[in-house]
Tab-separated table of C-alpha atoms and ligand atoms in Angstrom:
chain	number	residue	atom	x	y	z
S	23	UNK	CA	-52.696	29.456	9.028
S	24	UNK	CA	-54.416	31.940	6.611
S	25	UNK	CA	-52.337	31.360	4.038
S	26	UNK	CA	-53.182	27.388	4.622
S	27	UNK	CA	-56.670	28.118	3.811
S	28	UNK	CA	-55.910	30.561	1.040
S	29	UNK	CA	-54.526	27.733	-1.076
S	30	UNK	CA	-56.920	25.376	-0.181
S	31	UNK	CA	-59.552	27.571	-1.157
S	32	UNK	CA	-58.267	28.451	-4.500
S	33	UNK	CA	-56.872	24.811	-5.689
S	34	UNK	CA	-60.396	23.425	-4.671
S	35	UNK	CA	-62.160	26.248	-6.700
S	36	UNK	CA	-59.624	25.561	-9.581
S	37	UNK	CA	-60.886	21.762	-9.475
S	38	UNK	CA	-64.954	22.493	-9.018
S	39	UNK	CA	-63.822	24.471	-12.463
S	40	UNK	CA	-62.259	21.875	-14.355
S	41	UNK	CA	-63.509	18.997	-13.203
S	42	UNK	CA	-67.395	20.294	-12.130
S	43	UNK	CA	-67.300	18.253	-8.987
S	44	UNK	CA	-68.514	19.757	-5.713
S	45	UNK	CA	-65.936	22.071	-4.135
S	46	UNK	CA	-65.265	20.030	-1.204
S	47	UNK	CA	-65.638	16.711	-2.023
S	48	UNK	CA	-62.931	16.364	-4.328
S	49	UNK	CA	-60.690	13.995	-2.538
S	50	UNK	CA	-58.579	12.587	-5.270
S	51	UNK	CA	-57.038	13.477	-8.806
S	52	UNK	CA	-56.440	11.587	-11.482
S	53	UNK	CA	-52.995	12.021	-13.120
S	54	UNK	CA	-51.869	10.368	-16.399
S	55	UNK	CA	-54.449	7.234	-15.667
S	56	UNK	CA	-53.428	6.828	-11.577
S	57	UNK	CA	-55.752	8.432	-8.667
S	58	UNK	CA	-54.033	10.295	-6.082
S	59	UNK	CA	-55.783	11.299	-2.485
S	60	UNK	CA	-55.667	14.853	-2.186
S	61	UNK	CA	-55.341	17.184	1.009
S	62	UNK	CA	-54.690	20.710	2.068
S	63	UNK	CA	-50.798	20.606	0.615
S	64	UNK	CA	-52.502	19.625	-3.163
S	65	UNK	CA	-51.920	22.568	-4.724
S	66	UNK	CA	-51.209	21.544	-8.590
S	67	UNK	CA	-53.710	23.204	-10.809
S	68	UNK	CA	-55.222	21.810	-14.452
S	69	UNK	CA	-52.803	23.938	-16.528
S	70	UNK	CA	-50.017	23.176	-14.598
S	71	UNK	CA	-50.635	19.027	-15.014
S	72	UNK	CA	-51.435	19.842	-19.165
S	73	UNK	CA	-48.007	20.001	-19.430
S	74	UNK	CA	-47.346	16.427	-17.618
S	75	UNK	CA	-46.872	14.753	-20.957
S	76	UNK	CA	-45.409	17.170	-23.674
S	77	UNK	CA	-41.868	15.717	-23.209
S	78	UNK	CA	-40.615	18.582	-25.510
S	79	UNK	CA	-36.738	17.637	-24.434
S	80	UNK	CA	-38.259	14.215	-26.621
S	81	UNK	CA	-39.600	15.994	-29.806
S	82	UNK	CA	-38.188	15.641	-32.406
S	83	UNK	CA	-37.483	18.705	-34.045
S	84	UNK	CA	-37.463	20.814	-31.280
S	85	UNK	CA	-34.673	23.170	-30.139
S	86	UNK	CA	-34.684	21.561	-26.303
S	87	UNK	CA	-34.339	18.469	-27.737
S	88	UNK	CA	-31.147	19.295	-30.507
S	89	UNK	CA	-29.451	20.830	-27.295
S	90	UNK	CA	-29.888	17.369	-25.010
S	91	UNK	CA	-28.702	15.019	-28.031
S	92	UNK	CA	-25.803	17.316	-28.159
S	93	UNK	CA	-25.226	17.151	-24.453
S	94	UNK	CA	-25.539	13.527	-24.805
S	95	UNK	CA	-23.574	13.136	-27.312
S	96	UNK	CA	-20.603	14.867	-25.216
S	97	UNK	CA	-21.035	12.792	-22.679
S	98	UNK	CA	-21.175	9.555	-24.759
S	99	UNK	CA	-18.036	10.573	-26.596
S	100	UNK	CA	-15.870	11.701	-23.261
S	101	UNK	CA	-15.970	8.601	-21.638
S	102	UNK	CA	-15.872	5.128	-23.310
S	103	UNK	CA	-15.256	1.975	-21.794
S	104	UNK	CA	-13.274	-0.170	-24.494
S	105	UNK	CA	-15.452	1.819	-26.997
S	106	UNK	CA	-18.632	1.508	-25.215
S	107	UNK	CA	-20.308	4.845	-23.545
S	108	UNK	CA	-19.815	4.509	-19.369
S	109	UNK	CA	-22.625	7.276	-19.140
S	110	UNK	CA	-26.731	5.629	-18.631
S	111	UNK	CA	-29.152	8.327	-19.512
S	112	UNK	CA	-32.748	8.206	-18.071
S	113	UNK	CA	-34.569	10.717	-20.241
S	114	UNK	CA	-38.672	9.435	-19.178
S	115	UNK	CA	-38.576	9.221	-15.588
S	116	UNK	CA	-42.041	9.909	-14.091
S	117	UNK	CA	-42.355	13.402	-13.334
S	118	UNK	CA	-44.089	12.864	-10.011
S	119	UNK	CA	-41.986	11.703	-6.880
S	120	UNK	CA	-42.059	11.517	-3.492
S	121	UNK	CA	-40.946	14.457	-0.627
S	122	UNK	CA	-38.345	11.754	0.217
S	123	UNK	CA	-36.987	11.716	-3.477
S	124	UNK	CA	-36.834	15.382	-3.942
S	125	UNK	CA	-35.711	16.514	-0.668
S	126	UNK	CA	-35.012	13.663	2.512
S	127	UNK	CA	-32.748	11.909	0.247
S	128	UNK	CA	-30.908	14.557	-0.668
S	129	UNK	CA	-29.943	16.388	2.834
S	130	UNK	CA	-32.534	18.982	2.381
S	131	UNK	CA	-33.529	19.720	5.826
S	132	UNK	CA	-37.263	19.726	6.954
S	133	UNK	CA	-37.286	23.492	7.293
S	134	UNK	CA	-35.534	24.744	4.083
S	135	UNK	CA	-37.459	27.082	1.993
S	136	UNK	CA	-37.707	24.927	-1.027
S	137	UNK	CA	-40.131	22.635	0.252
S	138	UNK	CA	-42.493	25.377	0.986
S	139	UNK	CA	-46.124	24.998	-0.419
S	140	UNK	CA	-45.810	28.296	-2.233
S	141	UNK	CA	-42.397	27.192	-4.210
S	142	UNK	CA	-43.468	23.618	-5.433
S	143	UNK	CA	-46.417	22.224	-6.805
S	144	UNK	CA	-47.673	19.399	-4.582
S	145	UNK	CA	-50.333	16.584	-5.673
S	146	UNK	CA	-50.650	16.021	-1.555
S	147	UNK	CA	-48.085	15.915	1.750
S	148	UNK	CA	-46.017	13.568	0.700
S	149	UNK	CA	-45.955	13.459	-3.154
S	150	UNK	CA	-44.774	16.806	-5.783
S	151	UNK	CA	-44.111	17.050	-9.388
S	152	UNK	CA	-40.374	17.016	-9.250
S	153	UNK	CA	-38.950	20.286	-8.344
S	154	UNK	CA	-35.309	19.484	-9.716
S	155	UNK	CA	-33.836	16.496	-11.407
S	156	UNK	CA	-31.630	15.535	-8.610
S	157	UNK	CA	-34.908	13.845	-7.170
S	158	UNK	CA	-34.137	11.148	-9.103
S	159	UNK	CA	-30.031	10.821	-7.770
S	160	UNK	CA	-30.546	8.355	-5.070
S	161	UNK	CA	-32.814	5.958	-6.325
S	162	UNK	CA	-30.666	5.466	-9.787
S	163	UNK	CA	-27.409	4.887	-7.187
S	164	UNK	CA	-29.202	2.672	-5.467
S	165	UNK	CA	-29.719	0.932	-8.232
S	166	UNK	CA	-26.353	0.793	-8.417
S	167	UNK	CA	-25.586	3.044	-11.610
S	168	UNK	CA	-22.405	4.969	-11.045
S	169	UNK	CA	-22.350	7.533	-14.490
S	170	UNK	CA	-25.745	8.518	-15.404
S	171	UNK	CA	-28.018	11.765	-16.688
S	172	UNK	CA	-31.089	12.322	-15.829
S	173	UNK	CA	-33.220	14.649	-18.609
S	174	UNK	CA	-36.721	15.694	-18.072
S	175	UNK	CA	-39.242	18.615	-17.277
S	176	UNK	CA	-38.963	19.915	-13.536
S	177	UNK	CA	-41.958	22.094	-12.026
S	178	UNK	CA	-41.577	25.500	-9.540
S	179	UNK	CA	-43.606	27.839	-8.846
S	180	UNK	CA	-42.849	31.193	-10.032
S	181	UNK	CA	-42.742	34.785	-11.435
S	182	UNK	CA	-43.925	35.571	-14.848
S	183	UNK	CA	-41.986	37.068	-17.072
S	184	UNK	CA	-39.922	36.143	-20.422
S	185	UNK	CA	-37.145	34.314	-18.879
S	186	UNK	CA	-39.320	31.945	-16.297
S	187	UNK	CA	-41.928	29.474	-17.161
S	188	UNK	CA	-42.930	27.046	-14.113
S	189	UNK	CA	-41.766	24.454	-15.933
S	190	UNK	CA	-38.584	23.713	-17.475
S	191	UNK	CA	-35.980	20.980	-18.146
S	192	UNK	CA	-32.896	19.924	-16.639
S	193	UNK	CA	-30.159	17.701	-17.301
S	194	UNK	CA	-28.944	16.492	-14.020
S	195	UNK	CA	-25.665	14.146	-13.679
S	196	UNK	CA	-23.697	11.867	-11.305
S	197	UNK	CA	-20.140	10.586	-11.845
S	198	UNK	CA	-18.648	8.435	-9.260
S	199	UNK	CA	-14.995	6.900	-9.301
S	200	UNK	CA	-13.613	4.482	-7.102
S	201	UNK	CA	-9.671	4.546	-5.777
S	202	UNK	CA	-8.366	2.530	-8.731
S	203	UNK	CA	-9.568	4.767	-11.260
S	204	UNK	CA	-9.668	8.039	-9.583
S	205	UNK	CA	-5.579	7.542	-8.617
S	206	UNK	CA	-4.838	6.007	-11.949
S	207	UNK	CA	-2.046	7.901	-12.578
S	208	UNK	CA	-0.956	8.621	-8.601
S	209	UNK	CA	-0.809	5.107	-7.014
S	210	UNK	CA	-0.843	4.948	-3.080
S	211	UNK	CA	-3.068	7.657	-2.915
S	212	UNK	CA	-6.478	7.563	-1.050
S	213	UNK	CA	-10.152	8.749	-1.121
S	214	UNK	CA	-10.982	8.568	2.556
S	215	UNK	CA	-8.952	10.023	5.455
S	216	UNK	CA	-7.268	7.451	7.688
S	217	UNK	CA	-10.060	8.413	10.943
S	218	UNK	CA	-12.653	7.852	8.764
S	219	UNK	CA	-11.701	4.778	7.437
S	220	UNK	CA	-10.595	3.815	10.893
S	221	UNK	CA	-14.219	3.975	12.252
S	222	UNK	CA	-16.753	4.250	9.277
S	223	UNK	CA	-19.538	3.141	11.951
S	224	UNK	CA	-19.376	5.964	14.054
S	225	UNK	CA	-17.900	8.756	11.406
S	226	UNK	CA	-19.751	12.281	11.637
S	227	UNK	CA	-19.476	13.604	8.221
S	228	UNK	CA	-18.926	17.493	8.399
S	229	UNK	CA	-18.598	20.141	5.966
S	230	UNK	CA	-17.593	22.613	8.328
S	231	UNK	CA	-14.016	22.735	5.993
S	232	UNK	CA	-14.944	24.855	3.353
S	233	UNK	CA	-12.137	23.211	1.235
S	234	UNK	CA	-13.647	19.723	1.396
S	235	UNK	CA	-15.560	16.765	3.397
S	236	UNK	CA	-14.393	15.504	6.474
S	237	UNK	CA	-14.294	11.936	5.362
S	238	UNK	CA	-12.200	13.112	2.336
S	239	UNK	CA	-8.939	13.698	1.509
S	240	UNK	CA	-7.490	16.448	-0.114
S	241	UNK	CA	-6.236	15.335	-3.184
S	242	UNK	CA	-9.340	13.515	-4.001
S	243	UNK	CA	-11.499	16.389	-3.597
S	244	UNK	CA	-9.040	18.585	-5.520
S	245	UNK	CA	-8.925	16.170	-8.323
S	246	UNK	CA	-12.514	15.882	-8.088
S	247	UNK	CA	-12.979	19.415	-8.728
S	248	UNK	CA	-10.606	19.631	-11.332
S	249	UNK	CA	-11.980	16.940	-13.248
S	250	UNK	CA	-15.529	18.366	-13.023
S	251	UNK	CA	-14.553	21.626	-14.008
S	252	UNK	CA	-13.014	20.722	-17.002
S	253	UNK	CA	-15.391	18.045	-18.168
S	254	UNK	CA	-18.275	21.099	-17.893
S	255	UNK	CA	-15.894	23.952	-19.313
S	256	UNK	CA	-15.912	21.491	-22.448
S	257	UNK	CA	-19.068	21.393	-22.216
S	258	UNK	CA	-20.144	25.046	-22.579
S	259	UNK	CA	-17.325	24.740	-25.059
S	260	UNK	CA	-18.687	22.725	-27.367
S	261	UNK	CA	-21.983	24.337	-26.985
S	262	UNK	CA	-20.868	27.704	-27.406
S	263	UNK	CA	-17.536	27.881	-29.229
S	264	UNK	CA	-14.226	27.918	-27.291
S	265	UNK	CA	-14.041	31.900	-27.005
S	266	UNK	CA	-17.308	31.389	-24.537
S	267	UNK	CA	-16.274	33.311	-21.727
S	268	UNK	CA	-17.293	31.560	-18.059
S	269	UNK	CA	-16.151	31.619	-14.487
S	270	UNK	CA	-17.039	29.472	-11.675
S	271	UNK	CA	-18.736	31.305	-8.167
S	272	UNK	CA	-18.139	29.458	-5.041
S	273	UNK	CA	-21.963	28.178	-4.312
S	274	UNK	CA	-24.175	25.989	-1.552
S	275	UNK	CA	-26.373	23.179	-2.198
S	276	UNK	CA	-27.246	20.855	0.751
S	277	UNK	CA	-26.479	17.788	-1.245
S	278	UNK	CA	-23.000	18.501	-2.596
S	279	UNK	CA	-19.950	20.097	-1.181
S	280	UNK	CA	-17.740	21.792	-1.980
S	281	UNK	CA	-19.950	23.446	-4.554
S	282	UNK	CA	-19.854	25.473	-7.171
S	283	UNK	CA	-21.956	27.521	-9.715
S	284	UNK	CA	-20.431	28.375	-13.210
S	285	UNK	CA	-21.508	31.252	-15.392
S	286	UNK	CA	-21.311	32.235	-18.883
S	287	UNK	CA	-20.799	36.169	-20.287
S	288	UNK	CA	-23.664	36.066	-22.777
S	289	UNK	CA	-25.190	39.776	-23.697
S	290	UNK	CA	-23.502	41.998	-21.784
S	291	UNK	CA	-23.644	40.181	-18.716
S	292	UNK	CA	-22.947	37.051	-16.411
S	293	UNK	CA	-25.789	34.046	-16.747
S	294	UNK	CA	-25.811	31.419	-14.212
S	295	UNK	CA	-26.146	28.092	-16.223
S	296	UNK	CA	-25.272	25.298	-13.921
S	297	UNK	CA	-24.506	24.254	-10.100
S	298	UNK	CA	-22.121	21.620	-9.075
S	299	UNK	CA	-20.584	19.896	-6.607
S	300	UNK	CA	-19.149	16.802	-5.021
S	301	UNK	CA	-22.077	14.817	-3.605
S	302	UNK	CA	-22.309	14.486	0.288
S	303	UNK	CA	-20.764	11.095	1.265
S	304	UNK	CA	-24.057	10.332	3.365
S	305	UNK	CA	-26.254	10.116	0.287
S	306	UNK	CA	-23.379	8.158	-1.630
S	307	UNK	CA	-23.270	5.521	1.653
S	308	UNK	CA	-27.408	5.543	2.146
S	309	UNK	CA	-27.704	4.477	-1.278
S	310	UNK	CA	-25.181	2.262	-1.248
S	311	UNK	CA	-21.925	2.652	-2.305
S	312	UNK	CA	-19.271	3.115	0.247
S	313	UNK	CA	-15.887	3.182	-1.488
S	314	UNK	CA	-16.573	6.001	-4.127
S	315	UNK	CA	-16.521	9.554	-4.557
S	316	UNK	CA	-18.998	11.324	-6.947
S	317	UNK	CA	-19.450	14.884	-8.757
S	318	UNK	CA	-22.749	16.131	-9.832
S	319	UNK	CA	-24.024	18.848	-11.485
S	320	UNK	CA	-27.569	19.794	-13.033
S	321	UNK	CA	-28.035	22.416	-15.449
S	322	UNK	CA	-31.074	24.633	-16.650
S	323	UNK	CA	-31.619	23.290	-20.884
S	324	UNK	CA	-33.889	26.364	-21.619
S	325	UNK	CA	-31.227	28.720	-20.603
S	326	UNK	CA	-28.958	27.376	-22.590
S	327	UNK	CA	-31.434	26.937	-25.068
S	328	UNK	CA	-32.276	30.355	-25.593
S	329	UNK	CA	-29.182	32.142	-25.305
S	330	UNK	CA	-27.417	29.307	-28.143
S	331	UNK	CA	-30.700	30.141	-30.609
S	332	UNK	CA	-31.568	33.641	-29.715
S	333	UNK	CA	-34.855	32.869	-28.550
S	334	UNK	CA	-35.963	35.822	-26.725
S	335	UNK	CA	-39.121	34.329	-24.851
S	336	UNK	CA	-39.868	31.479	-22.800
S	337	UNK	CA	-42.993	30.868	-23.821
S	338	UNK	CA	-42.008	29.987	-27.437
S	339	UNK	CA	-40.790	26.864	-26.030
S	340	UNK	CA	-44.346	25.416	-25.538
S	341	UNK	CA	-44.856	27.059	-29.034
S	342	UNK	CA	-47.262	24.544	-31.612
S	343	UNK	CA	-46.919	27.036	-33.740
S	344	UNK	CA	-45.024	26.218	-37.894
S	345	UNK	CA	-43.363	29.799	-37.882
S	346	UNK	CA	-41.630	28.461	-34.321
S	347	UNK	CA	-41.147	24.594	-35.214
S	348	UNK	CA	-39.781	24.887	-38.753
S	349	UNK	CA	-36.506	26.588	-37.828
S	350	UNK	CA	-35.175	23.906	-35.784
S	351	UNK	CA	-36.956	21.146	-37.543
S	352	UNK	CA	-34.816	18.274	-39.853
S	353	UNK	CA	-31.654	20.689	-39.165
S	354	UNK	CA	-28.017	19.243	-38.041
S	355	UNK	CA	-28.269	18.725	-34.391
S	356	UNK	CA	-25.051	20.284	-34.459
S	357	UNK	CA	-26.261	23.393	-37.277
S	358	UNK	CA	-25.638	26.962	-36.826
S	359	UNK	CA	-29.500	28.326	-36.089
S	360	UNK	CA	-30.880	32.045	-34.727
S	361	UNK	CA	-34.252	32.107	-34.449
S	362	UNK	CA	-35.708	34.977	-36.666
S	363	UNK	CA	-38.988	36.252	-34.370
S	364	UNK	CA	-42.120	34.999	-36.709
S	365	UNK	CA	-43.640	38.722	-35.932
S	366	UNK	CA	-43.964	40.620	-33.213
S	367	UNK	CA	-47.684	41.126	-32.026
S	368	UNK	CA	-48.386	44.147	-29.802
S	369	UNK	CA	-48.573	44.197	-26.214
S	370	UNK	CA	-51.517	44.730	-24.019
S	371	UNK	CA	-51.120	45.741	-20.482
S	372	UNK	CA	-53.946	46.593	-17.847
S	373	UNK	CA	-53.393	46.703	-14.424
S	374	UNK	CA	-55.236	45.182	-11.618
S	375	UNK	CA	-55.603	46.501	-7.965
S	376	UNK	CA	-57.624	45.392	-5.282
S	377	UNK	CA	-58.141	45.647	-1.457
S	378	UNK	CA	-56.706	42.888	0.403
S	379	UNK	CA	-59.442	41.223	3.173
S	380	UNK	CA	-59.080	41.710	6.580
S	381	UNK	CA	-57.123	38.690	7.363
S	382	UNK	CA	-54.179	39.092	5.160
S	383	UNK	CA	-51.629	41.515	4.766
S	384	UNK	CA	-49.443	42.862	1.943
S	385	UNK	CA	-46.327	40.631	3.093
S	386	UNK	CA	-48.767	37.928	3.752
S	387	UNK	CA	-50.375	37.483	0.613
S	388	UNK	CA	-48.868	34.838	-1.601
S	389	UNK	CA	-47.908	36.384	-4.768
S	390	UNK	CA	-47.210	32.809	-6.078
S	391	UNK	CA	-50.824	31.831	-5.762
S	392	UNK	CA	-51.912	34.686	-7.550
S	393	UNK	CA	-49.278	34.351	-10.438
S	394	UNK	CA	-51.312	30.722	-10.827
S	395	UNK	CA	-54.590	31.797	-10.500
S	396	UNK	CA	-53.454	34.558	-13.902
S	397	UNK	CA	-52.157	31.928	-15.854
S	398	UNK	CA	-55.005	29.437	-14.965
S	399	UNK	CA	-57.300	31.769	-16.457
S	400	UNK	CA	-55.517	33.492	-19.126
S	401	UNK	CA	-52.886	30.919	-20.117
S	402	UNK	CA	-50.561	31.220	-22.203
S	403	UNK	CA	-51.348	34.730	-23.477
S	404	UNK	CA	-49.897	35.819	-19.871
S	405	UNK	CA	-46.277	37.648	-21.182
S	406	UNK	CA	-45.594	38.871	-17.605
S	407	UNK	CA	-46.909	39.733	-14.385
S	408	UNK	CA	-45.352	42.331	-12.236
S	409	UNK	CA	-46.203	44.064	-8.764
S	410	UNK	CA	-46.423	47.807	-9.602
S	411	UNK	CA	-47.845	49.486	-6.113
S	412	UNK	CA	-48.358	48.657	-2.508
S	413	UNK	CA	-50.713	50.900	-0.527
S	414	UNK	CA	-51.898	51.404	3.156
S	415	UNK	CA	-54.647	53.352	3.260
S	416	UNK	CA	-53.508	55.989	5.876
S	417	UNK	CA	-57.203	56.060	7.883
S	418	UNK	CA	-58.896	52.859	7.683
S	419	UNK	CA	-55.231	50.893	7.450
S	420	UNK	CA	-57.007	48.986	4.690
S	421	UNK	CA	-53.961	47.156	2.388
S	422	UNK	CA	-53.886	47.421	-1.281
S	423	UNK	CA	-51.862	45.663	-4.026
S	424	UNK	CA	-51.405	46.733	-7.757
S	425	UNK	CA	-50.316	44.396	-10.204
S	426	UNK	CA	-49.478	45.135	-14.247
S	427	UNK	CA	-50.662	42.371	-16.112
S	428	UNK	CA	-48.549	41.966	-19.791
S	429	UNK	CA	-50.884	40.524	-22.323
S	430	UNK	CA	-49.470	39.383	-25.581
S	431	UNK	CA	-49.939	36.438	-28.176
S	432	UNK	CA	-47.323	34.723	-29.424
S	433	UNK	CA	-49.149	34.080	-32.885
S	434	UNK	CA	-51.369	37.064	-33.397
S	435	UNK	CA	-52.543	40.765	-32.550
S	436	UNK	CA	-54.647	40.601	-29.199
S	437	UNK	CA	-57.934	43.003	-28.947
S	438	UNK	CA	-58.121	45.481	-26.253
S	439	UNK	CA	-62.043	44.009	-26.286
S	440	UNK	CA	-60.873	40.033	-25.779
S	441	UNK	CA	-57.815	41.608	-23.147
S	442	UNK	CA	-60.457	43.227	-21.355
S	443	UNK	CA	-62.558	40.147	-21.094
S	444	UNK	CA	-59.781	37.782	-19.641
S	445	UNK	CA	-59.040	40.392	-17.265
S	446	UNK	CA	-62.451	40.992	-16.111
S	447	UNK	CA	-62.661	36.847	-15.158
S	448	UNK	CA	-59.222	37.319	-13.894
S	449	UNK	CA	-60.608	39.910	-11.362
S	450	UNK	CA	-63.805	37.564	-10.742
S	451	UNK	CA	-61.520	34.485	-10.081
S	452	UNK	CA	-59.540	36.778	-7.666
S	453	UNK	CA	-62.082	37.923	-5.908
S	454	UNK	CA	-63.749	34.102	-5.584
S	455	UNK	CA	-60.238	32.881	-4.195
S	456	UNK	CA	-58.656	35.234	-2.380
S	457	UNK	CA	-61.694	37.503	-0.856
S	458	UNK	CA	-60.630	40.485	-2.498
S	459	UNK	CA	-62.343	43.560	-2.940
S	460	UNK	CA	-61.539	44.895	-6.448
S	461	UNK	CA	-60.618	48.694	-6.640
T	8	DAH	N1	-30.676	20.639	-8.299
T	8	DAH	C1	-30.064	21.959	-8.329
T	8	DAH	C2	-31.123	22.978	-8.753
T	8	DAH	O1	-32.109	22.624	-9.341
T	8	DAH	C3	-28.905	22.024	-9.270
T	8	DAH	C4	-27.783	21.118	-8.877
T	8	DAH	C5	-26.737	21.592	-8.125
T	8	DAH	C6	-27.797	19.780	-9.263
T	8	DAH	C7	-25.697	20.769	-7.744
T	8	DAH	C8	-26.753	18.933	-8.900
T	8	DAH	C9	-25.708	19.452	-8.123
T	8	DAH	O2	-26.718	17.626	-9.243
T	8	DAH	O3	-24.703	18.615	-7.787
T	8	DAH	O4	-30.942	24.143	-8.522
C-alpha cells in the first residue's frame, strides 16, 4: 500500500512539473496526439515518453539501424519462396499496447514479477509502453502471418549504469512450419502426438517434460530445435565472424518451451544475447493456427550493437552528437567500424543520503522510482547510479540509504558548480516525492 502511494505521489508531481496542471487533477495524458485516462498504475514520466518517437533502429546512419538491415538482410536471404523473402518484418508498430498484448497473450501469469508497477512503465491498468517485442506475437499470428520480425524500441524500468538504458530495441521473431514442410525430407512423420490429436477439445497442454510439449512429438521438437539453433548460430556468425565463440544455456520463458538462451564469449567473458524457444501450442491455437509448430526468439540490438562497434556506453546511442553520428554514417552496412571515443570528459560523482520516513523501510523503498526521479531531473548527464550504504540507526531505528550518483557528459567537461546544482534539485525533488529527510 505505501509503495502504491509512493508512485502516485511522485508521477503526479512529475506531471504538475511538466505539464503545470494541478497535482491532482490530471486525469489524462496526451501521447503522440491520443488522450489516455490516467490512474494510480500511470507511472510513465515526460523523459521517459521523449523518447516515444526517435525510432533510432529507423535512422539512417545510425549504428542500431546498420545492425537491423543486416539482421534483415539474413533473414531475407535464408529463406526464399521461389525467390521471394517468406520473412514479413513490422519495424513501426506502436510502442504502446495493452496488458493483454504484453503479458495475457503470452502465458504470463497474473502474478509474475514482470508485470509489477516498479519493472514497466504503465500509461494506466490496462495499457504499458511495450516491455518486450513479443507483445506484438499474437496479434501478427492472428493475422495470420506465419514468418515475421518484429523491430522496435521496448521500455523497462531499470538500473543506471553504462550497459542499461530503460529503453532499448529488440528484434523479436516467429517461424512456424506446418507437417508438409517441417517433414520434407522424413515423410510419415508427425507434429502432434496421436492423444492429442485424438481429442484436441479436451487436450491439457503440459510442459511438465522438460524435453518437449505434451501435444508434441519428439522429432518435431528436436528438429525444431535444431533448426533454430542453427538458423541463430548463423546469425551471430555473420554478425561476428565464424570464430565467434557461443553456447546455448537451457532457459525459461512462460511463452516458449523448451527454451533456450544463447551466449557469446565477447571480452573475457560470456554475454547473454538472445532467448529462444518453441512457442507454447496454446498461444499458436488462441491465435489461430492449429496445425503448426513455431520457434521464436527475440534478441537485445544494443548488445549486439555495442560489443560489434566497441561502443563502450549506452548512452551514446541516444547520442545527437557529429563526433558520434559520423562514424557510422554513409558507411557499408556490412563495413568493418570501431568506434574511436570522441573524448573522454571527466567524471563527477557526489553522493546522496537521506533518512527514509517513517512509513517505509530500506527493503521497501523502490529503488526503481528513485533511479526515475535522477534521470527526470538530471537526464542524460546521469552515467550511473549505484547504492553505496544502508544504515539503521542503532537508537532511534531510523533507516538510511546512500546512493553515489556518476555525473558525466557525453560531449563536454561538467563543472563541479553546475554538478552541484542538479544534485541539489535532485535532493529537493527527493525530498518532495518520497518524504525524505536529507542527511
Ligand atoms: N521477450 C523475451 C525478453 O524480452 C525474449 C524472448 C525469449 C523472445 C524467447 C522470444 C522468445 O520470442 O521465444 O526477455
Amino acid at each position: 500500500m505505501t509503495n502504491l502511494l509512493i508512485r502516485t505521489s511522485y508521477s503526479f508531481n512529475i506531471f504538475k512539473h511538466c505539464y503545470s496542471t494541478a497535482a491532482k487533477s490530471v486525469a489524462s495524458i496526451r501521447i503522440n496526439n491520443e488522450d489516455y485516462g490516467t490512474d494510480d498504475y500511470t507511472n510513465v514520466t515526460p523523459k521517459i515518453l521523449s523518447y516515444l518517437n526517435r525510432n533510432l533502429h529507423l535512422q539512417k546512419g545510425h549504428p542500431l539501424s546498420l545492425v537491423r538491415q543486416r539482421i534483415v538482410n539474413y533473414f531475407y536471404s535464408s529463406f526464399t519462396h521461389g525467390g521471394n523473402p517468406s520473412f514479413s518484418v513490422y519495424d513501426n508498430l506502436k510502442p504502446i499496447v495493452s496488458t493483454k498484448q504484453n503479458f495475457d497473450d503470452l502465458l504470463i501469469p497474473e502474478d509474475h514479477v514482470s508485470r509489477a508497477k516498479s519493472d514497466c512503465y504503465y500509461v494506466n491498468k490496462s495499457l504499458l509502453l511495450r516491455a518486450h517485442m513479443t507483445a506484438h506475437q499474437s496479434e501478427l499470428l492472428r493475422a495470420g502471418l506465419d514468418n515475421f520480425l518484429m523491430i522496435g524500441d521496448v521500455y523497462r524500468r531499470d538500473e543506471i549504469d553504462s550497459t542499461h538504458f530503460p529503453v532499448f530495441h529488440q528484434v523479436d521473431a516467429v517461424r512456424s512450419q506446418r507437417k508438409e514442410q517441417l517433414f520434407e525430407n522424413h515423410q510419415g512423420l508427425e507434429i502432434f502426438e496421436k492423444h492429442f490429436l485424438d481429442q484436441s477439445q479436451s487436450f491439457k497442454n503440459s510442459i511438465n517434460d522438460p524435453t518437449k510439449q505434451s501435444c508434441h512429438t519428439l522429432e518435431a521438437t528436436k528438429l525444431m530445435e535444431n533448426q533454430l539453433k542453427n538458423h541463430l548460430l548463423g546469425l551471430v556468425k555473420v554478425l561476428f565472424g565464424d570464430n565467434i565463440k557461443h553456447r546455448w544455456v537451457d532457459a525459461y520463458f512462460p511463452f516458449t518451451h523448451p527454451s533456450w538462451e544463447m551466449e557469446i564469449f565477447y571480452e573475457d567473458k560470456w554475454m547473454e544475447v538472445l532467448g529462444c524457444g518453441i512457442v507454447r501450442n496454446e498461444i499458436l491455437m488462441n491465435a489461430g493456427p492449429n496445425n503448426s509448430i513455431a520457434y521464436a526468439f527475440g534478441l537485445g540490438l544494443e548488445r549486439l550493437v555495442m560489443a560489434l562497434y566497441k561502443i563502450p556506453d549506452i548512452r551514446l546511442m541516444w547520442s545527437t552528437d557529429s563526433g558520434f553520428l559520423t562514424q557510422f554514417e554513409n558507411k557499408d552496412i556490412n563495413a568493418d567500424i570501431t568506434y574511436k571515443p570522441v573524448s573522454s570528459y571527466p567524471q563527477c560523482v557526489n553522493d546522496l543520503s537521506f533518512w527514509l520516513p517513517n512509513e517505509l523501510t530500506i527493503d521497501t523503498f523502490m529503488s526503481n522510482d528513485f533511479y526515475d526521479l535522477v534521470r527526470d531531473v538530471g537526464g542524460d548527464i546521469i552515467e550511473q547510479v549505484k547504492l553505496k550504504d544502508k544504515f539503521v540507526h542503532p537508537k532511534t531505528k531510523k533507516q538510511s540509504l546512500c546512493y553515489s550518483i556518476v555525473y558525466r557528459h557525453l560531449e563536454r567537461t561538467l563543472t563541479q558548480a553546475e554538478v552541484n546544482q542538479i544534485h541539489k534539485e535532485i535532493e529537493k525533488a527527493a525530498v518532495q516525492s518520497f518524504g525524505v529527510v536529507i542527511r
